[in-house]
């Protein structure tokens, strides 16, 4: 069966648990390792389908173009991700990708302020790999429920990013939501025009960020999460409500095709 | 090589495998995955007279063995369809079947009249499952008279083959099939989605914003098969079978029950290559079972 | 302890969990597995006026997420039911609901008249899904007039609660529900099986001897839920929800959609203890969610 | 959750492959090991239900009442039996049983002639264990497709039964169906009135046996196989057509409740 690009069966090199509920899987595919940019995702066919019909989307976490490998960071939350934890090195995964668009890095970018809530951290390391190569200043604001939920802290320390942590239970960093230290930081930010925020996290956090960006005037891009029936624009099941109708009259964008990255001010979260 | 070709009225398909409206976009979405020209035909996402934004989220939900959707027929409207989508579709050699829907009975002939001036369209599929706003929201194929008269009005404005796509949510689909046959349809496609629902318990909200939704996927296959068989016993025009077809065996079951061709729907979402795999699977199966012509299979169910 | 009791007309059930006709025999079959008296009620296998042998095999087939059956209502007939089955049922303290069916409209009041002289029956469920032989084989609840008049004729001969069990294979189940309400039914149960079919490819034979069959199990849950919701919006008498209920969450979904009680069907086959597990699950869930009375749940769906 | 007898979750002690397609699983349950008789079955809930809705029935193969264990012998043919092969010692199986009736052993029985086709051998060792204790003479006629399909030959040799084999490919014993050597044997049988045949095997073999028993006048009992929705009389999905309507007018018996063992002359196989 010859298939064209984008539908591939890739070898699993490793699948290891990194926190109490989060796993890191390493996959081999030259093209994805080479072509992907931060924000894009792959759609994974879940082995053993106990009534699981759809693929499961995951942001591309890191890539190593030289070795032709890439990784995903995933949190075990339900049937699909639980099945994924049982996949072993040496097996193969049927995936589609890379899908979707990327966080944008325009030439005037001086500081990238990355804001992640929980597993929302997943798509950022790839973007950071890219920004580091372009010597952009990077600040990471990373909130989680508790200390035990943090992932990739070593990566951030090695990369030398300016790291701020918050936990809801106060077990590490600021006690409370990450938006509080972020707001303090933005209020004292010297070079606002060169800064841009990149957000990924739970919907309540995104709604909060929207307010915060409006108030501080720092523009933001957000990677959204919706249910995805297909991941490549066929089912129209992933609408993202737009603040204002698009020029062609559309009230919704599609998360998988027009996103998953959007300008925060363009989309609505109230539904 | 077995002969997989078949006829739907005057429309000749290279093989019985087509793809269901609303599950295949405007084909471009699948160009990264498969050679579109290996398909028997492509049925486009529903096109309406005016652009439609579609329904608010959530639009889809996964259930055990099936899915619910209430997408709301988002589309750019027939004029932009012609300018934006047809150029790509015209580059393909497979058959292009444009699926259309109306808010009122009058919409159907109007939109077909507009499309009839456009080259590169091989047939129309009339989506009769959408609510007939003027008739209290019942679908156009819930009532035999309505289905017949809308079909007649379309027949009057085009010589291209017309395929009436029926809702399964009726007491007697055979009667509706007879009515559209009477109205001049060249074929029926059966079935569209079943009405279903799911509830998120913690919030006590429906899992789909529009509350009820269309149910599709493997779970509906036995139901859809029974509808195709009921139609086959009743009508004389060809039937295109749809509902939960996920592999070659599913396709063969529909052919044996009476379908002349089939449509792959929900399965395209998890395997964008599945339609082509079924084309190849049918070829292999026919060879292994010494079937010369795929048309031998249609309606070959053996009953004591 | 939350209060799980509820009323179906004058019939008081200790909890909303009952078991569906034809999936629980005459209860004796389950006495080895569960304490029958913990159930809200027991609905017997359908009883008819005359004994019936049932259909030839194969009568059942497994499909993905569901099953097909065409059992053919085998039963010993109402007289032997009274002498052979009622003595055991009378030993139980849970509510006994006898499910009856007729070959013709006249059968219903006749069989109810016979049963009305028998002690230990708390209510009747009228199986309206079987073919009405005189009316060309359409089921008794495919037509609102027929459903209403049969219900009326039964209402005329008994003071015991009557529950009309509706077929889902209709265009508008709400209309049928209204008709039986009009006819004097105390409640409806919804739904019976959907018409489905499966084919064995090598032999090209139907997997069920009677060709088409009734489809049940998890696969039909979204469909059944939508039917219950449609009824809830339309009618005023209580609804007993049925269709693919396999666990406590499924039961809660039906209650939220509008059911006052539920029936567990196909799931009894693979887990003969499931009905009691659901009773216990509801108790736990209500406690955890601070539900004082289970009746608060019925129809509590939140729509924006 | 208190359940009454007959629905039990039992430990798996071993699950081993014994031929290219057949497995032998050892389960622990005092009551089943103690109470079961040859012909009865258990209905097994299949772990990981990929759309598998029903339990799968298997004859009780052997029991060891002292140790409180019993075994099943099963052939891998589809989704359920394939899932069963993945069950490991130390896990548990959810089963119903013992279900159904038994092969009968009346006091006038002098010789038990056991006729098995393929996996139809499964229910006989338990029956043989019983017959041996009562010093009944035992002849086993066992047919298979090929030599590699035979199971329990050691058991038969140890038990000292009079063993006759046939294979369709001639790789062991008589070449052809087992009914040929059986017929020869019956024709020369000195004590026909004391003999009784017990059969289990594929439907064509049962139909053939029916003829053979009619012709030779030796009575037979048969253990039938049908689809089973429940295994305990609730679904009525397992009808076995009767040769003559029963006294109560029934045209069908139920395999799970009235069987699985029937008098061969009472049932029909033509449907
Ligand atoms: C573009 C994109 C990128 C993503 N990247 C990552 C990633 O890198 N790492 C990661 O761990 N997760 C990521 N996710 C989320 C991930 O896809 C879901 O967690 C996963 O699909 C859940 O599958 P499941 O079968 O385990 O859960 P299910 O059993 O399907 O669901 C469990 C619960 O979660 C809800 N749910 C599941 N998926 C979604 C969703 N997409 N949106 C809203 N609710 C949902 C369900 O309604 C249900 O209540 C991403 C999602 C998207 C759309
Ligand atoms: C009373 C009884 C005792 C049995 N004892 C044994 C035993 O000791 N050892 C053993 O290996 N098997 C036994 N069987 C048969 C066994 O139950 C089936 O092989 C098993 O259920 C197949 O499950 P599966 O999911 O692997 O196959 P499936 O995927 O369900 O089916 C594969 C194919 O086999 C057919 N099939 C499956 N089960 C049956 C059936 N019961 N009758 C007819 N056709 C069927 C299906 O239609 C399908 O074509 C017994 C059956 C019965 C009724
Ligand atoms: C997400 C989705 C969108 C659909 N959109 C349309 C549509 O626009 N027009 C139409 O006629 N049918 C539409 N359908 C129905 C399918 O064409 C098909 O009839 C149905 O899904 C049953 O087939 P399946 O089980 O193979 O999916 C849609 C189905 C799905 C799942
Ligand atoms: C094997 C079987 C036999 C049934 N027999 C009857 C019956 O005799 N009378 C009746 O009213 N419904 C009968 N039903 C329908 C069930 O009562 C129930 O309405 C239906 O199966 C849907 O529920 P479920 O999905 O939980 O099984 C039968 C269903 C099955 C599966
Ligand atoms: S997930 Fe299908 S269109 Fe976006
Ligand atoms: S298997 Fe259900 S009655 Fe026999």
Short mmCIF file of N, CA and C in Angstrom, two decimals, chain C residues 43-128:
data_model
loop_
_atom_site.label_atom_id
_atom_site.label_comp_id
_atom_site.label_asym_id
_atom_site.label_seq_id
_atom_site.Cartn_x
_atom_site.Cartn_y
_atom_site.Cartn_z
N UNK C 43 -38.94 -7.16 34.74
CA UNK C 43 -39.86 -7.24 33.61
C UNK C 43 -39.65 -8.60 32.96
N UNK C 44 -40.71 -9.35 32.84
CA UNK C 44 -40.57 -10.73 32.35
C UNK C 44 -40.34 -10.77 30.85
N UNK C 45 -39.82 -11.87 30.39
CA UNK C 45 -39.81 -12.21 28.97
C UNK C 45 -41.24 -12.07 28.45
N UNK C 46 -41.39 -11.66 27.22
CA UNK C 46 -42.73 -11.47 26.64
C UNK C 46 -43.57 -12.75 26.71
N UNK C 47 -44.82 -12.56 27.14
CA UNK C 47 -45.79 -13.65 27.20
C UNK C 47 -46.84 -13.40 26.12
N UNK C 48 -47.24 -14.45 25.43
CA UNK C 48 -48.28 -14.32 24.41
C UNK C 48 -49.45 -15.23 24.76
N UNK C 49 -50.54 -15.05 24.04
CA UNK C 49 -51.75 -15.83 24.31
C UNK C 49 -51.49 -17.33 24.13
N UNK C 50 -50.91 -17.67 22.99
CA UNK C 50 -50.60 -19.06 22.69
C UNK C 50 -49.11 -19.30 22.89
N UNK C 51 -48.70 -20.54 23.15
CA UNK C 51 -47.27 -20.84 23.21
C UNK C 51 -46.62 -20.56 21.85
N UNK C 52 -45.35 -20.18 21.88
CA UNK C 52 -44.62 -19.96 20.63
C UNK C 52 -43.28 -20.69 20.70
N UNK C 53 -42.88 -21.34 19.61
CA UNK C 53 -41.62 -22.10 19.63
C UNK C 53 -40.39 -21.19 19.47
N UNK C 54 -40.57 -20.01 18.91
CA UNK C 54 -39.42 -19.16 18.62
C UNK C 54 -38.87 -19.45 17.24
N UNK C 55 -37.90 -18.65 16.83
CA UNK C 55 -37.36 -18.74 15.48
C UNK C 55 -36.26 -19.79 15.39
N UNK C 56 -36.02 -20.27 14.16
CA UNK C 56 -34.90 -21.21 13.94
C UNK C 56 -33.55 -20.52 14.15
N UNK C 57 -32.51 -21.30 14.44
CA UNK C 57 -31.18 -20.71 14.57
C UNK C 57 -30.58 -20.39 13.20
N UNK C 58 -29.58 -19.51 13.11
CA UNK C 58 -29.05 -18.72 14.20
C UNK C 58 -29.98 -17.56 14.59
N UNK C 59 -30.13 -17.41 15.90
CA UNK C 59 -30.99 -16.35 16.43
C UNK C 59 -30.21 -15.12 16.89
N UNK C 60 -28.92 -15.28 17.14
CA UNK C 60 -28.15 -14.15 17.67
C UNK C 60 -26.82 -14.02 16.94
N UNK C 61 -26.30 -12.80 16.89
CA UNK C 61 -24.98 -12.55 16.31
C UNK C 61 -24.36 -11.38 17.04
N UNK C 62 -23.06 -11.47 17.21
CA UNK C 62 -22.31 -10.42 17.89
C UNK C 62 -21.75 -9.47 16.83
N UNK C 63 -21.90 -8.17 17.03
CA UNK C 63 -21.28 -7.21 16.11
C UNK C 63 -20.39 -6.30 16.94
N UNK C 64 -19.71 -5.36 16.32
CA UNK C 64 -18.78 -4.59 17.15
C UNK C 64 -19.58 -3.62 18.03
N UNK C 65 -19.58 -3.91 19.32
CA UNK C 65 -20.27 -3.05 20.28
C UNK C 65 -21.76 -3.29 20.41
N UNK C 66 -22.26 -4.31 19.76
CA UNK C 66 -23.69 -4.58 19.87
C UNK C 66 -24.00 -6.02 19.54
N UNK C 67 -25.28 -6.38 19.60
CA UNK C 67 -25.67 -7.72 19.16
C UNK C 67 -26.97 -7.65 18.40
N UNK C 68 -27.17 -8.65 17.55
CA UNK C 68 -28.41 -8.78 16.80
C UNK C 68 -29.16 -9.97 17.35
N UNK C 69 -30.49 -9.85 17.46
CA UNK C 69 -31.26 -11.02 17.86
C UNK C 69 -32.58 -11.08 17.11
N UNK C 70 -32.94 -12.29 16.77
CA UNK C 70 -34.31 -12.54 16.34
C UNK C 70 -34.71 -13.86 16.99
N UNK C 71 -35.14 -13.73 18.22
CA UNK C 71 -35.45 -14.89 19.05
C UNK C 71 -36.84 -15.41 18.69
N UNK C 72 -37.75 -14.49 18.38
CA UNK C 72 -39.09 -14.89 17.97
C UNK C 72 -40.05 -15.13 19.12
N UNK C 73 -39.78 -14.47 20.26
CA UNK C 73 -40.69 -14.52 21.40
C UNK C 73 -41.11 -15.94 21.81
N UNK C 74 -40.15 -16.87 21.91
CA UNK C 74 -40.55 -18.19 22.39
C UNK C 74 -41.09 -18.06 23.81
N UNK C 75 -42.20 -18.68 24.10
CA UNK C 75 -42.73 -18.66 25.46
C UNK C 75 -43.82 -19.71 25.58
N UNK C 76 -44.14 -20.05 26.79
CA UNK C 76 -45.05 -21.18 27.03
C UNK C 76 -46.52 -20.80 26.89
N UNK C 77 -46.78 -19.52 26.59
CA UNK C 77 -48.17 -19.08 26.50
C UNK C 77 -48.68 -18.65 27.86
N UNK C 78 -49.71 -17.80 27.85
CA UNK C 78 -50.13 -17.14 29.09
C UNK C 78 -50.60 -18.14 30.16
N UNK C 79 -51.28 -19.22 29.75
CA UNK C 79 -51.80 -20.14 30.76
C UNK C 79 -50.67 -20.83 31.52
N UNK C 80 -49.71 -21.38 30.78
CA UNK C 80 -48.59 -22.03 31.44
C UNK C 80 -47.70 -21.02 32.16
N UNK C 81 -47.66 -19.77 31.65
CA UNK C 81 -46.91 -18.73 32.36
C UNK C 81 -47.48 -18.58 33.77
N UNK C 82 -48.81 -18.57 33.85
CA UNK C 82 -49.46 -18.38 35.15
C UNK C 82 -49.18 -19.57 36.07
N UNK C 83 -49.25 -20.77 35.52
CA UNK C 83 -49.05 -21.93 36.40
C UNK C 83 -47.58 -22.22 36.66
N UNK C 84 -46.69 -21.99 35.65
CA UNK C 84 -45.29 -22.40 35.81
C UNK C 84 -44.36 -21.30 36.28
N UNK C 85 -44.62 -20.07 35.88
CA UNK C 85 -43.65 -19.01 36.16
C UNK C 85 -44.08 -18.09 37.30
N UNK C 86 -45.38 -17.85 37.42
CA UNK C 86 -45.83 -16.89 38.43
C UNK C 86 -45.54 -17.34 39.88
N UNK C 87 -45.63 -18.63 40.18
CA UNK C 87 -45.36 -19.02 41.57
C UNK C 87 -43.98 -18.53 42.06
N UNK C 88 -42.96 -18.71 41.23
CA UNK C 88 -41.64 -18.20 41.65
C UNK C 88 -41.66 -16.68 41.77
N UNK C 89 -42.21 -16.01 40.76
CA UNK C 89 -42.21 -14.55 40.77
C UNK C 89 -42.94 -14.00 42.00
N UNK C 90 -43.98 -14.73 42.41
CA UNK C 90 -44.75 -14.29 43.58
C UNK C 90 -43.95 -14.36 44.88
N UNK C 91 -42.89 -15.17 44.88
CA UNK C 91 -42.08 -15.26 46.10
C UNK C 91 -41.20 -14.03 46.28
N UNK C 92 -41.09 -13.20 45.24
CA UNK C 92 -40.20 -12.04 45.31
C UNK C 92 -40.93 -10.83 45.86
N UNK C 93 -40.15 -9.94 46.51
CA UNK C 93 -40.77 -8.72 47.05
C UNK C 93 -40.60 -7.53 46.10
N UNK C 94 -39.72 -7.68 45.10
CA UNK C 94 -39.57 -6.59 44.13
C UNK C 94 -40.81 -6.55 43.23
N UNK C 95 -40.95 -5.45 42.47
CA UNK C 95 -42.13 -5.33 41.61
C UNK C 95 -42.03 -6.23 40.39
N UNK C 96 -43.13 -6.87 40.07
CA UNK C 96 -43.18 -7.78 38.93
C UNK C 96 -44.02 -7.14 37.82
N UNK C 97 -43.35 -6.91 36.70
CA UNK C 97 -44.02 -6.30 35.55
C UNK C 97 -44.04 -7.34 34.44
N UNK C 98 -45.22 -7.72 34.04
CA UNK C 98 -45.34 -8.78 33.03
C UNK C 98 -45.43 -8.14 31.65
N UNK C 99 -44.51 -8.53 30.78
CA UNK C 99 -44.47 -8.02 29.42
C UNK C 99 -45.31 -8.92 28.52
N UNK C 100 -46.24 -8.33 27.77
CA UNK C 100 -47.13 -9.12 26.91
C UNK C 100 -47.08 -8.61 25.47
N UNK C 101 -47.35 -9.50 24.54
CA UNK C 101 -47.43 -9.11 23.14
C UNK C 101 -48.56 -9.85 22.47
N UNK C 102 -49.04 -9.29 21.38
CA UNK C 102 -50.12 -9.92 20.63
C UNK C 102 -49.78 -10.03 19.17
N UNK C 103 -50.43 -10.96 18.51
CA UNK C 103 -50.29 -11.07 17.06
C UNK C 103 -51.25 -10.11 16.38
N UNK C 104 -52.33 -9.82 17.12
CA UNK C 104 -53.31 -8.87 16.60
C UNK C 104 -53.68 -7.92 17.74
N UNK C 105 -54.33 -6.82 17.39
CA UNK C 105 -54.70 -5.82 18.40
C UNK C 105 -55.59 -6.44 19.48
N UNK C 106 -56.44 -7.38 19.08
CA UNK C 106 -57.39 -7.97 20.02
C UNK C 106 -56.70 -8.83 21.08
N UNK C 107 -55.51 -9.36 20.72
CA UNK C 107 -54.79 -10.21 21.67
C UNK C 107 -54.49 -9.47 22.97
N UNK C 108 -54.18 -8.16 22.86
CA UNK C 108 -53.71 -7.44 24.05
C UNK C 108 -54.75 -7.40 25.17
N UNK C 109 -55.96 -6.90 24.93
CA UNK C 109 -56.91 -6.89 26.04
C UNK C 109 -57.26 -8.31 26.49
N UNK C 110 -57.23 -9.25 25.60
CA UNK C 110 -57.58 -10.61 25.98
C UNK C 110 -56.57 -11.19 26.97
N UNK C 111 -55.29 -11.02 26.65
CA UNK C 111 -54.26 -11.58 27.53
C UNK C 111 -54.23 -10.83 28.87
N UNK C 112 -54.46 -9.51 28.82
CA UNK C 112 -54.45 -8.72 30.06
C UNK C 112 -55.64 -9.13 30.93
N UNK C 113 -56.76 -9.41 30.32
CA UNK C 113 -57.93 -9.85 31.08
C UNK C 113 -57.60 -11.14 31.84
N UNK C 114 -56.91 -12.03 31.15
CA UNK C 114 -56.53 -13.30 31.80
C UNK C 114 -55.56 -13.04 32.96
N UNK C 115 -54.58 -12.19 32.71
CA UNK C 115 -53.56 -11.93 33.74
C UNK C 115 -54.12 -11.13 34.92
N UNK C 116 -55.15 -10.34 34.64
CA UNK C 116 -55.70 -9.49 35.70
C UNK C 116 -56.30 -10.29 36.85
N UNK C 117 -56.62 -11.53 36.56
CA UNK C 117 -57.18 -12.38 37.61
C UNK C 117 -56.08 -13.01 38.47
N UNK C 118 -54.84 -12.77 38.10
CA UNK C 118 -53.71 -13.43 38.77
C UNK C 118 -53.08 -12.49 39.79
N UNK C 119 -52.79 -13.01 40.96
CA UNK C 119 -52.14 -12.20 41.98
C UNK C 119 -50.65 -12.09 41.76
N UNK C 120 -50.07 -11.04 42.30
CA UNK C 120 -48.61 -10.91 42.29
C UNK C 120 -48.05 -10.18 41.09
N UNK C 121 -48.94 -9.62 40.27
CA UNK C 121 -48.47 -8.82 39.12
C UNK C 121 -48.67 -7.36 39.48
N UNK C 122 -47.60 -6.56 39.38
CA UNK C 122 -47.68 -5.15 39.79
C UNK C 122 -48.00 -4.22 38.63
N UNK C 123 -47.64 -4.63 37.43
CA UNK C 123 -47.91 -3.79 36.26
C UNK C 123 -47.73 -4.63 35.01
N UNK C 124 -48.18 -4.06 33.88
CA UNK C 124 -47.97 -4.71 32.59
C UNK C 124 -47.10 -3.82 31.72
N UNK C 125 -46.24 -4.46 30.96
CA UNK C 125 -45.54 -3.73 29.89
C UNK C 125 -46.05 -4.30 28.58
N UNK C 126 -46.54 -3.42 27.72
CA UNK C 126 -47.08 -3.88 26.44
C UNK C 126 -45.99 -3.78 25.39
N UNK C 127 -45.57 -4.91 24.89
CA UNK C 127 -44.53 -4.95 23.86
C UNK C 127 -45.18 -4.61 22.52
N UNK C 128 -44.94 -3.38 22.08
CA UNK C 128 -45.56 -2.91 20.83
C UNK C 128 -44.62 -3.03 19.63
#
